[in-house]
Coordinates of C-alpha atoms in Angstrom, one line a residue:
Chain A
X83 CA 149.0 198.7 221.8
X84 CA 146.4 201.2 220.7
X85 CA 143.6 200.2 218.3
X86 CA 145.5 197.3 217.0
X87 CA 143.9 195.1 214.4
X88 CA 146.8 192.6 213.9
X89 CA 147.2 189.1 215.2
X90 CA 147.4 189.1 219.0
X91 CA 151.0 189.0 220.3
X92 CA 151.6 187.2 223.6
X93 CA 155.0 187.7 225.4
X94 CA 156.4 184.8 227.4
X95 CA 159.1 185.9 229.8
X96 CA 161.4 183.8 231.9
X97 CA 165.0 182.8 232.5
X98 CA 167.5 181.6 229.9
X99 CA 168.1 178.5 232.1
X100 CA 165.5 176.6 234.0
X101 CA 164.6 173.1 235.4
X102 CA 163.0 170.4 233.2
X103 CA 159.7 171.0 235.1
X104 CA 159.6 174.7 234.2
X105 CA 160.6 173.9 230.6
X106 CA 157.6 171.6 230.3
X107 CA 155.4 174.3 231.7
X108 CA 156.8 176.9 229.2
X109 CA 156.4 174.4 226.3
X110 CA 152.8 173.9 227.1
X111 CA 152.2 177.6 227.4
X112 CA 153.8 178.1 223.9
X113 CA 151.6 175.3 222.5
X114 CA 148.4 176.8 223.9
X115 CA 149.3 180.2 222.5
X116 CA 149.8 178.8 219.0
X117 CA 146.6 176.7 219.2
X118 CA 144.6 179.9 219.8
X119 CA 146.2 181.6 216.8
X120 CA 148.3 184.1 218.7
X121 CA 151.9 185.0 217.9
X122 CA 154.6 184.2 220.5
X123 CA 156.9 187.0 221.4
X124 CA 160.0 186.2 223.5
X125 CA 163.6 187.1 224.1
X126 CA 164.8 184.5 221.6
X127 CA 167.4 182.7 223.8
X128 CA 167.3 179.4 225.8
X129 CA 165.4 178.1 228.9
X130 CA 161.9 179.3 229.1
X131 CA 162.2 181.2 225.8
X132 CA 163.3 178.2 223.9
X133 CA 160.7 175.9 225.5
X134 CA 157.9 178.2 224.8
X135 CA 159.0 178.7 221.2
X136 CA 159.4 174.9 220.8
X137 CA 155.8 174.4 222.0
X138 CA 154.5 177.1 219.7
X139 CA 156.2 175.7 216.7
X140 CA 154.9 172.2 217.4
X141 CA 151.4 173.6 217.3
X142 CA 152.1 175.4 214.0
X143 CA 152.4 178.9 215.5
X144 CA 154.6 181.9 214.6
X145 CA 157.5 182.8 217.0
X146 CA 159.4 186.1 217.4
X147 CA 162.7 186.3 219.2
X148 CA 163.9 189.8 220.3
X149 CA 167.6 189.2 220.9
X150 CA 169.9 191.2 223.2
X151 CA 173.0 190.5 221.2
X152 CA 174.4 191.1 217.8
X153 CA 173.9 187.8 216.0
X154 CA 170.8 186.2 214.6
X155 CA 172.5 182.9 215.1
X156 CA 172.1 183.3 218.8
X157 CA 168.4 182.7 218.5
X158 CA 167.1 179.3 219.6
X159 CA 166.1 177.0 216.7
X160 CA 162.4 177.5 217.2
X161 CA 162.4 181.2 216.3
X162 CA 160.8 182.2 213.0
X163 CA 161.5 186.0 213.1
X164 CA 164.7 187.2 214.6
X165 CA 164.9 190.8 215.8
X166 CA 168.5 191.7 216.5
X167 CA 168.7 194.7 218.9
X168 CA 172.4 194.8 219.9
X169 CA 171.1 196.7 223.0
X170 CA 171.6 194.1 225.7
X171 CA 169.1 194.3 228.5
X172 CA 167.4 197.3 227.0
X173 CA 165.7 194.8 224.7
X174 CA 163.7 193.7 227.7
X175 CA 161.6 196.9 227.3
X176 CA 161.0 196.0 223.6
X177 CA 159.8 192.5 224.5
X178 CA 157.3 194.1 226.9
X179 CA 156.1 196.8 224.5
X180 CA 155.7 194.4 221.7
X181 CA 153.3 192.1 223.7
X182 CA 149.6 192.7 224.1
X183 CA 149.8 190.7 227.3
X184 CA 152.6 188.9 229.2
X185 CA 152.9 185.5 230.7
X186 CA 155.8 185.3 233.3
X187 CA 157.1 181.9 234.1
X188 CA 159.3 181.7 237.1
X189 CA 162.3 183.9 236.2
X190 CA 165.3 185.7 237.7
X191 CA 166.3 189.4 237.7
X192 CA 165.9 189.9 233.9
X193 CA 162.3 188.6 234.2
X194 CA 161.8 190.9 237.2
X195 CA 162.8 193.9 235.0
X196 CA 160.3 192.9 232.4
X197 CA 157.6 192.5 235.0
X198 CA 158.4 195.9 236.3
X199 CA 158.2 197.4 232.8
X200 CA 154.9 195.6 232.2
X201 CA 153.4 197.0 235.4
X202 CA 154.7 200.5 234.6
X203 CA 153.2 200.4 231.1
X204 CA 149.9 198.9 232.4
X205 CA 150.3 195.8 230.3
X206 CA 148.2 192.9 231.7
X207 CA 150.4 190.2 233.1
X208 CA 149.7 186.6 234.2
X209 CA 152.3 184.7 236.3
X210 CA 153.1 181.1 236.7
X211 CA 155.3 180.5 239.8
X212 CA 156.9 184.0 239.3
X213 CA 157.9 187.1 241.3
X214 CA 155.1 188.4 243.6
X215 CA 155.8 192.1 243.5
X216 CA 152.3 193.3 242.8
X217 CA 148.7 192.3 243.1
X218 CA 148.2 193.3 239.5
X219 CA 150.0 190.1 238.5
X220 CA 147.4 187.4 238.2
X221 CA 148.9 184.2 239.6
X222 CA 147.8 180.9 238.1
X223 CA 149.2 177.4 238.0
X224 CA 147.9 175.8 234.8
X225 CA 149.3 176.7 231.4
X226 CA 145.9 176.4 229.7
X227 CA 144.3 178.6 232.3
X228 CA 147.2 181.1 232.0
X229 CA 146.9 181.4 228.2
X230 CA 143.1 181.7 228.3
X231 CA 143.2 184.3 230.9
X232 CA 146.0 186.2 229.1
X233 CA 144.0 186.2 225.9
X234 CA 140.9 187.5 227.8
X235 CA 142.9 190.3 229.4
X236 CA 144.5 191.3 226.0
X237 CA 141.1 191.3 224.3
X238 CA 139.8 193.6 227.1
X239 CA 142.7 196.0 226.5
X240 CA 142.5 195.8 222.7
X241 CA 138.7 196.5 222.9
Chain B
X244 CA 173.8 187.6 211.2
X245 CA 176.1 184.7 212.1
X246 CA 175.4 181.1 211.1
X247 CA 171.8 181.8 210.7
X248 CA 169.5 179.0 209.5
X249 CA 166.2 180.9 209.6
X250 CA 164.2 182.3 206.7
X251 CA 166.1 185.1 205.0
X252 CA 165.1 188.6 206.3
X253 CA 165.4 191.4 203.8
X254 CA 165.2 195.0 205.1
X255 CA 163.5 197.6 202.9
X256 CA 164.4 201.2 204.0
X257 CA 163.0 204.5 202.7
X258 CA 161.0 207.5 203.7
X259 CA 157.7 207.6 205.4
X260 CA 156.4 209.8 202.6
X261 CA 157.1 209.4 198.9
X262 CA 155.9 209.9 195.4
X263 CA 153.5 207.5 193.7
X264 CA 156.3 206.5 191.4
X265 CA 158.5 205.5 194.4
X266 CA 155.6 203.8 196.0
X267 CA 155.1 201.6 193.0
X268 CA 158.8 200.7 193.0
X269 CA 158.7 199.8 196.7
X270 CA 155.5 197.7 196.2
X271 CA 157.2 195.7 193.5
X272 CA 160.3 195.2 195.7
X273 CA 158.0 193.9 198.5
X274 CA 156.3 191.6 196.0
X275 CA 159.5 190.1 194.7
X276 CA 160.8 189.6 198.2
X277 CA 157.7 187.6 199.2
X278 CA 157.7 185.6 195.9
X279 CA 161.2 184.4 196.8
X280 CA 160.1 183.2 200.3
X281 CA 162.0 185.9 202.2
X282 CA 160.6 187.8 205.1
X283 CA 160.3 191.6 204.8
X284 CA 161.7 193.8 207.6
X285 CA 160.9 197.5 207.6
X286 CA 160.2 200.4 209.9
X287 CA 156.5 199.7 209.9
X288 CA 155.2 203.2 209.0
X289 CA 154.0 204.8 205.8
X290 CA 155.5 205.7 202.4
X291 CA 158.1 203.2 201.2
X292 CA 157.6 201.0 204.3
X293 CA 153.9 200.7 203.7
X294 CA 154.2 200.1 199.9
X295 CA 156.8 197.4 200.4
X296 CA 154.7 195.7 203.0
X297 CA 151.6 196.0 200.8
X298 CA 153.5 194.3 197.9
X299 CA 154.8 191.6 200.2
X300 CA 151.3 190.8 201.6
X301 CA 149.8 190.6 198.1
X302 CA 152.3 188.0 197.3
X303 CA 151.6 186.0 200.5
X304 CA 154.7 187.1 202.3
X305 CA 155.4 187.7 206.0
X306 CA 156.0 191.4 207.1
X307 CA 157.8 192.7 210.2
X308 CA 157.4 196.4 211.3
X309 CA 159.9 197.7 213.8
X310 CA 158.2 200.9 215.1
X311 CA 159.9 203.9 216.6
X312 CA 156.9 204.8 218.8
X313 CA 154.9 203.4 221.6
X314 CA 151.8 202.1 219.8
X315 CA 151.3 199.0 217.7
X316 CA 148.4 200.8 216.1
X317 CA 150.9 203.1 214.4
X318 CA 151.9 200.2 212.1
X319 CA 150.7 200.3 208.5
X320 CA 147.9 197.8 207.8
X321 CA 150.2 195.4 205.9
X322 CA 152.4 194.6 208.9
X323 CA 152.0 191.0 210.4
X324 CA 154.4 191.3 213.3
X325 CA 154.7 194.5 215.2
X326 CA 157.8 195.3 217.2
X327 CA 157.2 198.3 219.4
X328 CA 160.5 199.8 220.4
X329 CA 159.6 203.1 222.0
X330 CA 163.1 204.2 221.2
X331 CA 162.5 206.7 218.4
X332 CA 165.3 206.8 215.8
X333 CA 167.4 204.3 217.7
X334 CA 165.1 201.7 216.2
X335 CA 166.9 202.4 212.9
X336 CA 169.8 200.4 214.1
X337 CA 167.5 197.5 215.0
X338 CA 166.0 197.5 211.4
X339 CA 169.5 197.2 210.0
X340 CA 170.7 194.6 212.5
X341 CA 167.6 192.5 211.9
X342 CA 168.2 192.4 208.1
X343 CA 170.5 189.9 206.3
X344 CA 170.7 192.4 203.5
X345 CA 169.1 195.9 202.9
X346 CA 167.4 197.5 199.9
X347 CA 167.4 201.3 200.1
X348 CA 164.7 203.0 198.1
X349 CA 165.3 206.8 197.7
X350 CA 165.0 208.1 201.3
X351 CA 165.8 211.1 203.4
X352 CA 168.0 211.5 206.5
X353 CA 166.4 208.6 208.4
X354 CA 167.3 206.3 205.5
X355 CA 170.8 207.9 205.4
X356 CA 171.3 206.9 209.0
X357 CA 170.3 203.3 208.2
X358 CA 172.6 203.2 205.2
X359 CA 175.4 204.5 207.4
X360 CA 174.7 201.7 210.0
X361 CA 174.6 199.1 207.3
X362 CA 177.9 200.2 205.9
X363 CA 179.4 200.3 209.4
X364 CA 178.1 196.8 210.2
X365 CA 179.3 195.5 206.8
X366 CA 175.7 194.5 205.8
X367 CA 175.3 194.1 202.1
X368 CA 173.2 196.9 200.6
X369 CA 171.5 197.5 197.3
X370 CA 170.2 200.9 196.3
X371 CA 167.3 202.1 194.1
X372 CA 167.7 205.8 193.4
X373 CA 169.2 206.4 196.9
X374 CA 172.0 208.2 198.7
X375 CA 175.4 207.7 196.9
X376 CA 177.7 207.8 200.0
X377 CA 179.8 204.7 199.3
X378 CA 180.8 202.5 196.4
X379 CA 179.8 199.6 198.6
X380 CA 176.1 200.4 197.8
X381 CA 175.2 198.5 194.7
X382 CA 173.0 200.9 192.6
X383 CA 170.4 199.2 190.5
X384 CA 167.2 200.5 188.8
X385 CA 164.9 197.5 188.6
X386 CA 163.0 196.0 191.6
X387 CA 163.4 192.4 190.3
X388 CA 167.1 192.9 189.8
X389 CA 167.5 194.6 193.2
X390 CA 165.8 191.7 195.0
X391 CA 167.7 189.0 193.2
X392 CA 171.0 190.7 193.8
X393 CA 170.1 191.3 197.5
X394 CA 169.3 187.6 197.9
X395 CA 172.5 186.7 196.2
X396 CA 174.5 189.0 198.5
X397 CA 172.8 187.7 201.6
X398 CA 173.4 184.1 200.7
X399 CA 177.1 184.9 200.2
X400 CA 177.2 186.4 203.7
X401 CA 175.1 183.6 205.3
X402 CA 176.9 180.9 203.3
Chain C
X125 CA 166.8 220.9 223.5
X126 CA 163.7 223.0 224.4
X127 CA 164.0 226.0 226.7
X128 CA 167.2 224.8 228.2
X129 CA 168.9 226.9 230.8
X130 CA 171.9 224.7 231.5
X131 CA 175.4 225.1 230.3
X132 CA 175.7 224.7 226.6
X133 CA 176.6 221.2 225.5
X134 CA 178.6 220.9 222.2
X135 CA 179.0 217.5 220.6
X136 CA 182.1 216.7 218.7
X137 CA 181.8 213.7 216.4
X138 CA 184.4 211.9 214.4
X139 CA 186.2 208.6 214.0
X140 CA 187.8 206.5 216.7
X141 CA 191.0 206.5 214.7
X142 CA 192.4 209.4 212.8
X143 CA 195.6 211.0 211.4
X144 CA 197.8 213.3 213.6
X145 CA 196.6 216.3 211.6
X146 CA 193.0 215.6 212.3
X147 CA 193.9 214.9 216.0
X148 CA 195.4 218.3 216.2
X149 CA 192.3 219.9 214.7
X150 CA 190.0 218.0 217.2
X151 CA 192.2 219.0 220.1
X152 CA 192.0 222.6 219.2
X153 CA 188.2 222.3 218.8
X154 CA 188.0 220.9 222.3
X155 CA 190.2 223.6 223.7
X156 CA 188.0 226.4 222.1
X157 CA 184.8 224.7 223.5
X158 CA 186.2 224.7 227.0
X159 CA 187.6 228.2 226.8
X160 CA 184.1 229.5 226.0
X161 CA 182.6 227.7 229.0
X162 CA 180.7 225.0 227.1
X163 CA 180.6 221.3 228.0
X164 CA 182.0 218.8 225.5
X165 CA 179.9 215.8 224.6
X166 CA 181.4 213.0 222.6
X167 CA 181.4 209.2 222.2
X168 CA 184.1 208.7 224.8
X169 CA 186.5 206.6 222.8
X170 CA 189.7 207.3 220.8
X171 CA 190.7 209.3 217.8
X172 CA 188.8 212.5 217.3
X173 CA 186.8 211.9 220.6
X174 CA 190.0 211.5 222.7
X175 CA 191.7 214.5 221.0
X176 CA 188.8 216.8 221.6
X177 CA 188.4 215.7 225.2
X178 CA 192.2 216.2 225.7
X179 CA 192.0 219.7 224.4
X180 CA 188.9 220.5 226.5
X181 CA 190.6 219.2 229.7
X182 CA 193.7 221.2 229.0
X183 CA 191.6 224.3 229.0
X184 CA 189.8 223.3 232.2
X185 CA 186.5 222.2 230.6
X186 CA 184.1 219.5 231.5
X187 CA 183.9 216.4 229.2
X188 CA 181.1 213.8 228.8
X189 CA 181.7 210.4 227.1
X190 CA 178.7 208.5 225.9
X191 CA 180.1 205.0 225.5
X192 CA 178.7 202.3 223.2
X193 CA 180.0 199.4 225.3
X194 CA 179.6 198.0 228.8
X195 CA 182.6 199.3 230.6
X196 CA 183.4 202.7 231.9
X197 CA 187.1 201.7 231.7
X198 CA 186.8 201.9 227.9
X199 CA 186.5 205.7 228.1
X200 CA 189.6 207.7 227.1
X201 CA 191.5 209.2 230.0
X202 CA 190.2 212.8 229.4
X203 CA 186.5 212.0 230.1
X204 CA 185.1 213.4 233.3
X205 CA 181.6 211.9 233.2
X206 CA 181.1 208.4 231.8
X207 CA 177.7 207.4 230.4
X208 CA 177.7 203.7 229.8
X209 CA 174.9 202.8 227.4
X210 CA 175.6 199.1 226.5
X211 CA 173.7 199.8 223.3
X212 CA 176.4 199.8 220.7
X213 CA 175.8 202.2 217.8
X214 CA 172.3 203.2 219.1
X215 CA 174.3 205.4 221.4
X216 CA 175.0 207.6 218.4
X217 CA 171.5 208.9 218.6
X218 CA 172.1 209.8 222.3
X219 CA 175.3 211.7 221.5
X220 CA 173.3 213.8 218.9
X221 CA 170.2 214.4 221.2
X222 CA 172.4 215.4 224.1
X223 CA 174.2 218.1 222.1
X224 CA 172.8 221.6 221.5
X225 CA 175.0 221.8 218.4
X226 CA 177.4 219.4 216.7
X227 CA 180.8 219.8 215.2
X228 CA 181.7 217.0 212.8
X229 CA 185.4 216.4 212.2
X230 CA 186.1 214.2 209.2
X231 CA 184.7 210.8 210.2
X232 CA 183.6 207.5 208.7
X233 CA 180.2 205.7 208.7
X234 CA 179.6 206.1 212.4
X235 CA 180.0 209.9 212.0
X236 CA 177.8 209.8 208.9
X237 CA 175.0 208.1 211.0
X238 CA 175.3 210.9 213.6
X239 CA 175.2 213.6 210.9
X240 CA 172.1 212.0 209.5
X241 CA 170.4 212.0 212.9
X242 CA 171.4 215.6 213.5
X243 CA 169.9 216.6 210.2
X244 CA 166.8 214.6 210.9
X245 CA 166.4 216.2 214.4
X246 CA 167.1 219.7 213.0
X247 CA 170.2 220.2 215.2
X248 CA 172.6 222.8 213.9
X249 CA 175.8 221.2 212.6
X250 CA 179.2 222.6 211.6
X251 CA 181.6 220.5 209.6
X252 CA 185.4 220.4 209.4
X253 CA 186.5 218.3 206.5
X254 CA 183.5 216.0 206.8
X255 CA 180.7 214.3 204.8
X256 CA 179.0 216.7 202.4
X257 CA 175.5 215.2 202.4
X258 CA 173.5 218.4 203.0
X259 CA 173.8 222.1 202.5
X260 CA 172.5 222.4 206.1
X261 CA 176.0 221.4 207.2
X262 CA 178.1 224.6 207.5
X263 CA 181.6 223.7 206.2
X264 CA 184.5 225.6 207.8
X265 CA 188.2 225.0 208.0
X266 CA 189.4 226.7 211.2
X267 CA 188.6 225.3 214.7
X268 CA 188.2 228.7 216.3
X269 CA 185.7 229.7 213.6
X270 CA 183.9 226.3 213.9
X271 CA 183.4 226.6 217.6
X272 CA 182.3 230.3 217.4
X273 CA 179.9 229.5 214.7
X274 CA 178.6 226.5 216.6
X275 CA 178.0 228.5 219.7
X276 CA 176.2 231.2 217.7
X277 CA 173.9 228.6 216.1
X278 CA 173.2 226.9 219.4
X279 CA 172.3 230.2 221.0
X280 CA 170.0 231.0 218.1
X281 CA 168.2 227.6 218.7
X282 CA 168.2 228.0 222.5
X283 CA 166.7 231.5 222.1
Chain D
X297 CA 182.7 199.6 235.4
X298 CA 186.0 197.9 234.7
X299 CA 189.3 199.5 235.8
X300 CA 187.8 202.9 236.0
X301 CA 190.0 205.8 237.2
X302 CA 187.4 208.6 236.9
X303 CA 185.5 210.2 239.7
X304 CA 183.1 207.8 241.4
X305 CA 179.6 208.0 240.0
X306 CA 176.7 207.2 242.4
X307 CA 173.3 206.6 241.0
X308 CA 170.3 207.6 243.0
X309 CA 167.0 206.0 241.9
X310 CA 163.5 206.6 243.0
X311 CA 160.1 207.8 241.9
X312 CA 159.3 211.0 240.0
X313 CA 156.8 211.9 242.7
X314 CA 157.3 211.4 246.4
X315 CA 156.3 212.6 249.9
X316 CA 158.1 215.5 251.6
X317 CA 159.7 213.0 254.0
X318 CA 161.2 211.0 251.1
X319 CA 162.3 214.2 249.4
X320 CA 164.2 215.2 252.5
X321 CA 165.9 211.8 252.6
X322 CA 166.9 212.1 248.9
X323 CA 168.2 215.6 249.4
X324 CA 170.4 214.5 252.3
X325 CA 171.6 211.5 250.2
X326 CA 172.5 213.9 247.4
X327 CA 174.3 216.3 249.8
X328 CA 176.4 213.4 251.3
X329 CA 177.4 212.2 247.8
X330 CA 178.6 215.6 246.8
X331 CA 180.4 216.2 250.1
X332 CA 182.4 213.1 249.4
X333 CA 183.5 214.2 246.0
X334 CA 181.4 211.7 244.0
X335 CA 179.3 212.6 241.0
X336 CA 175.5 212.1 241.2
X337 CA 173.8 210.1 238.4
X338 CA 170.0 210.1 238.2
X339 CA 167.1 210.0 235.8
X340 CA 167.0 213.8 235.7
X341 CA 163.3 214.3 236.4
X342 CA 161.3 215.2 239.6
X343 CA 160.6 213.7 243.0
X344 CA 163.6 211.7 244.4
X345 CA 165.7 212.6 241.3
X346 CA 165.2 216.3 241.8
X347 CA 165.7 216.3 245.6
X348 CA 168.9 214.3 245.3
X349 CA 170.2 216.7 242.6
X350 CA 169.2 219.7 244.7
X351 CA 171.1 218.3 247.7
X352 CA 174.2 217.6 245.6
X353 CA 174.2 221.1 244.1
X354 CA 173.9 222.7 247.5
X355 CA 177.0 220.9 248.5
X356 CA 178.9 221.9 245.4
X357 CA 178.6 218.6 243.6
X358 CA 178.3 217.6 239.9
X359 CA 174.9 216.2 238.8
X360 CA 174.1 214.1 235.7
X361 CA 170.5 213.6 234.5
X362 CA 169.8 210.8 232.0
X363 CA 166.4 211.7 230.6
X364 CA 163.9 209.3 229.0
X365 CA 162.4 212.0 226.7
X366 CA 163.4 214.2 223.9
X367 CA 164.0 217.6 225.5
X368 CA 166.8 218.8 227.7
X369 CA 164.3 221.3 229.1
X370 CA 162.6 218.4 230.9
X371 CA 165.5 218.1 233.3
X372 CA 165.0 219.4 236.8
X373 CA 166.8 222.7 237.5
X374 CA 169.6 221.0 239.6
X375 CA 171.0 219.0 236.7
X376 CA 174.4 220.1 235.3
X377 CA 174.9 217.6 232.5
X378 CA 171.8 216.6 230.5
X379 CA 171.9 213.3 228.7
X380 CA 168.9 213.1 226.3
X381 CA 168.2 209.5 225.4
X382 CA 164.8 209.7 223.6
X383 CA 164.4 206.0 224.6
X384 CA 161.8 206.2 227.3
X385 CA 162.2 203.5 230.0
X386 CA 165.2 201.9 228.2
X387 CA 167.1 204.8 229.7
X388 CA 166.7 203.0 233.1
X389 CA 169.4 200.5 232.0
X390 CA 171.7 203.4 231.2
X391 CA 171.2 205.0 234.6
X392 CA 172.2 201.6 236.2
X393 CA 175.2 201.0 233.8
X394 CA 176.6 204.5 234.4
X395 CA 176.6 204.1 238.2
X396 CA 179.4 202.5 240.1
X397 CA 176.9 201.8 242.9
X398 CA 173.2 202.5 243.3
X399 CA 171.2 204.0 246.2
X400 CA 167.5 203.2 245.8
X401 CA 165.1 205.4 247.8
X402 CA 161.5 204.0 248.0
X403 CA 160.4 203.9 244.4
X404 CA 157.6 202.4 242.2
X405 CA 157.8 200.1 239.2
X406 CA 160.4 202.2 237.3
X407 CA 162.7 201.9 240.3
X408 CA 162.0 198.2 240.5
X409 CA 163.2 197.8 236.9
X410 CA 166.4 199.6 237.8
X411 CA 166.9 197.5 240.9
X412 CA 166.4 194.4 238.8
X413 CA 169.0 195.6 236.2
X414 CA 171.4 196.4 239.1
X415 CA 171.1 192.9 240.5
X416 CA 171.4 191.4 237.0
X417 CA 174.6 193.4 236.3
X418 CA 176.0 192.6 239.8
X419 CA 176.2 196.3 240.7
X420 CA 176.3 196.9 244.4
X421 CA 173.0 198.5 245.7
X422 CA 172.0 200.1 248.9
X423 CA 168.3 200.6 249.8
X424 CA 166.4 203.2 251.8
X425 CA 162.9 202.1 252.4
X426 CA 162.7 200.4 249.0
X427 CA 161.7 197.1 247.3
X428 CA 162.8 194.0 249.1
X429 CA 163.3 191.6 246.2
X430 CA 166.8 190.4 247.1
X431 CA 169.1 189.9 250.0
X432 CA 171.8 191.5 247.9
X433 CA 170.2 194.9 248.5
X434 CA 171.7 196.3 251.7
X435 CA 168.8 198.0 253.6
X436 CA 169.7 201.0 255.7
X437 CA 167.8 203.9 257.2
X438 CA 170.2 206.8 257.4
X439 CA 171.3 208.8 254.4
X440 CA 174.9 209.3 255.8
X441 CA 175.2 205.6 256.4
X442 CA 173.8 204.7 253.0
X443 CA 176.2 207.0 251.2
X444 CA 179.2 205.8 253.2
X445 CA 178.3 202.2 252.6
X446 CA 177.7 202.8 248.9
X447 CA 181.1 204.4 248.5
X448 CA 182.7 201.5 250.4
X449 CA 181.0 199.0 248.1
X450 CA 181.9 200.9 245.0
X451 CA 185.5 201.1 246.1
X452 CA 185.5 197.4 246.7
X453 CA 184.3 196.8 243.1
X454 CA 186.6 199.4 241.5
X455 CA 189.5 198.4 243.7

């Protein structure tokens, strides 16, 4: 993200539907992001995206939802800023580009496309129980550890 | 923007380069937006976009910059949330879609494309010294009046 | 389009619904494009796009439809190559970028957005009964003249 | 691609740089596609894309290059129709959406993003020495077999 001086933006990527266990994990990730003063970027819909945004809001953070569809009303209720792309899955690239670092939580094919873009764009990426398609994805199991590591990686990139 | 319950998002569109007089106008528009608690959406670069964001920040508002390029560092210094699209002018559609109402200030061909999309998408639009391509664009001359009218129109739509 | 050596691509832009008179005009434009060995680029839907593609096919030409939606089946029956963007109006930029020169026939706000992009990207543009937003748009009234002029302008650009 | 009646469009995806061995494989895939009357869709650049387009042209086929950049001149010399997106990696989604079926040949992260989109969009996909991220990817080793299988799968979908 160049010589960026703005608040750090951390992308949380994962499926629009997930188990209660994964939801809890995402919520904790969101909370830790907000507690450290970073902004949460996500796809704005349900599942992992909603849980992460919920966690971030509970800790007083700022949440950005980059939607695939045409209506702001499709955003989950924990999104502060709604970006309406109307570009369907092409918005996945925007989620990745708009994040200084990404945290992937589980996820299906949409998440895989975002992981692929992150690797292609040399964005640092931390994974919690996610696709193992590259050794460049740092696999961790605790939300606190994932967020701390993500912030460290982003700082390294942002210089 | 559907049955949106989030903070109102007002898009300010205009050229990346402009005269000091237009800059002053844009700054005042930004300030009035922030004073009324709305979020400023813009293209994130210089000229009208930078002046509006500067005004909004001075009044304690939140500013979103939807960039055409690849680098967050290209955003003007008054942008809080950076959306990096990497899609060049296709980001103009996203600026329009992400706004509940638009305020066009002067502007060249890029602004004209955004006005065209706003008209096509039936977004309310207020103009200050801008392209006169439709009677649906409400032409005004004062920033305060423009912002108040824009908020009224957005509320009517969001109602 | 750089130092392009491929077959010339001429974009025909106009509304998805139009009068029989405009349809006839578009059909003749398409026919003249094909007769001169150029490829027709358009938005792939009805109205002006369909009429131009029909004319081009009747004269043995090649037609490209760059669709806004998700389904190839939405293309009109005269499209040879279907490009499915799934990006709604953002596909308008792609229509413009993929054309060496543009011929605008009448048109509503969608066409206006394409004209704006063409002007912004310094693409030559010829107009038949269309938006008069710039002196850079060469206004003509005969299809044959419009296509000949367009080809001349494109050749000038392609060097 | 809905109830499509147009010529079948087969997407060949793979890296912009590859070994001579992979190039030969891609060229043969392109040739087989053209011999069967299908249109080749690809990303328009070098490596696998260029080799496939070369093979298709040698067999008299039609080739479409959907470019990420801004210049038609960036297309490889075997591309007949140039689609200039100016949207960088977001064009990967368009390559996938514009194909009735995909053949993935080896490939790096860009190809992985396309495979992910194909799986998400339920497009049939055949793989030659490529990413093994899903059992839905039919792995084959011969170009002839890959193309025949791809055509069969596309017909099943289009049927």
